[in-house]
Coordinates of C-alpha atoms in Angstrom, one line a residue:
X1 CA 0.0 0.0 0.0
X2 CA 1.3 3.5 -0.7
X3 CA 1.9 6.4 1.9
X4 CA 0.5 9.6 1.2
X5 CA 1.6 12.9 2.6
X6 CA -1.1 15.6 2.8
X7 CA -0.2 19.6 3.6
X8 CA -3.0 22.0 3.0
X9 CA -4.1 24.9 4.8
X10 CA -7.8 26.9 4.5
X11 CA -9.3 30.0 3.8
X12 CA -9.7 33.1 4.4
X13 CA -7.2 33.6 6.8
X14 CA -7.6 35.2 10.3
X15 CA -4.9 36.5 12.1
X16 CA -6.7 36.9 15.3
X17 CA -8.5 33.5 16.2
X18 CA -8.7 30.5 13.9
X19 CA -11.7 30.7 11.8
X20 CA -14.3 28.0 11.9
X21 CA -13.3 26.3 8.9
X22 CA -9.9 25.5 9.8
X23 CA -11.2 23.7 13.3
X24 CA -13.2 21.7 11.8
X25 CA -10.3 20.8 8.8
X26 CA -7.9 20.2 12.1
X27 CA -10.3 18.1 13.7
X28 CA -11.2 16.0 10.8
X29 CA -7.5 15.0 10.6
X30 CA -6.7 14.7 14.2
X31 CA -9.7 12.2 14.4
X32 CA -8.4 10.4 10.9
X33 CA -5.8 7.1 11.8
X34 CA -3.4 8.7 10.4
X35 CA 0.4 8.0 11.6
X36 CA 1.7 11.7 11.6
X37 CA 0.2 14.8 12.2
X38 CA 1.3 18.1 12.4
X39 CA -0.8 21.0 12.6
X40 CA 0.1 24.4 12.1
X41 CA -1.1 28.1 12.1
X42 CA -0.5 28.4 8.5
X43 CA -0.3 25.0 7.0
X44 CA -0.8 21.4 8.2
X45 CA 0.2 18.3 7.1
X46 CA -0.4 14.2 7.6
X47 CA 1.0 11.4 6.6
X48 CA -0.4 7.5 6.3
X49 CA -2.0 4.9 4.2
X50 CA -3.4 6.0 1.0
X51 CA -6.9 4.9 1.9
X52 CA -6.6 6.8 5.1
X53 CA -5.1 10.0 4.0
X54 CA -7.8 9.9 0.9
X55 CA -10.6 9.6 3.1
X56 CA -9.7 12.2 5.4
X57 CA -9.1 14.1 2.4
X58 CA -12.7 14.1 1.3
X59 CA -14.1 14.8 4.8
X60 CA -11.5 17.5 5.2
X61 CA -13.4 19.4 2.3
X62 CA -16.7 18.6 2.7
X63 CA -16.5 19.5 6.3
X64 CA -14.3 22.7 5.9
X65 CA -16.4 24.3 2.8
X66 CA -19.5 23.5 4.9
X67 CA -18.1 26.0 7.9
X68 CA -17.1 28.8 5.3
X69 CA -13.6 28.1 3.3
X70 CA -13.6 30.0 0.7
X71 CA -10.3 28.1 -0.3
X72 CA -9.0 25.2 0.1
X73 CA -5.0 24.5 -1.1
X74 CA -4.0 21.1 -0.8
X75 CA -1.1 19.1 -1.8
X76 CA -0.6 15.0 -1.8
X77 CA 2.4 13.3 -2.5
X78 CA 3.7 10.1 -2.5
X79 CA 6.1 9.4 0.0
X80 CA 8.1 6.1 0.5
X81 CA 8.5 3.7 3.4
X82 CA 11.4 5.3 5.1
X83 CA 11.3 9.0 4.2
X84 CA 9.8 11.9 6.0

């Protein structure tokens, strides 16, 4: 099975408190079986089976444009057994 890497980040952006959207995106991918991830103020990213990652994938953007992204920039790659 491959590994996936996932790093996206939502929008609009707010400087002050994070915006609906990106709770719910980091929630979605905390709650996912993933094996790594790292979640950022500006970007997050996860890393684990392609199954996994693709279904969290889907939720992430249902569940994020459903609390008010406007954007969503994502980026998956496939990433081998021993890197990181």
């Amino acid at each position: 099975m491959e590994r996936l890497r996932v790093e996206f980040t939502t929008e609009p952006f707010d400087l002050d408190e994070a915006p609906a959207h990106a709770v719910v995106a980091r929630e979605v991918i905390q709650a996912a079986e993933l094996d790594a991830v790292d979640v950022g103020p500006f970007g997050n990213t996860a890393e684990g089976g392609a199954d996994v990652v693709l279904s969290a994938v889907d939720a992430l953007l249902r569940r994020a444009l459903e609390a008010g992204a406007t954007r969503v920039s994502l980026q998956i790659n496939v990433i081998g057994e021993g890197e990181k």
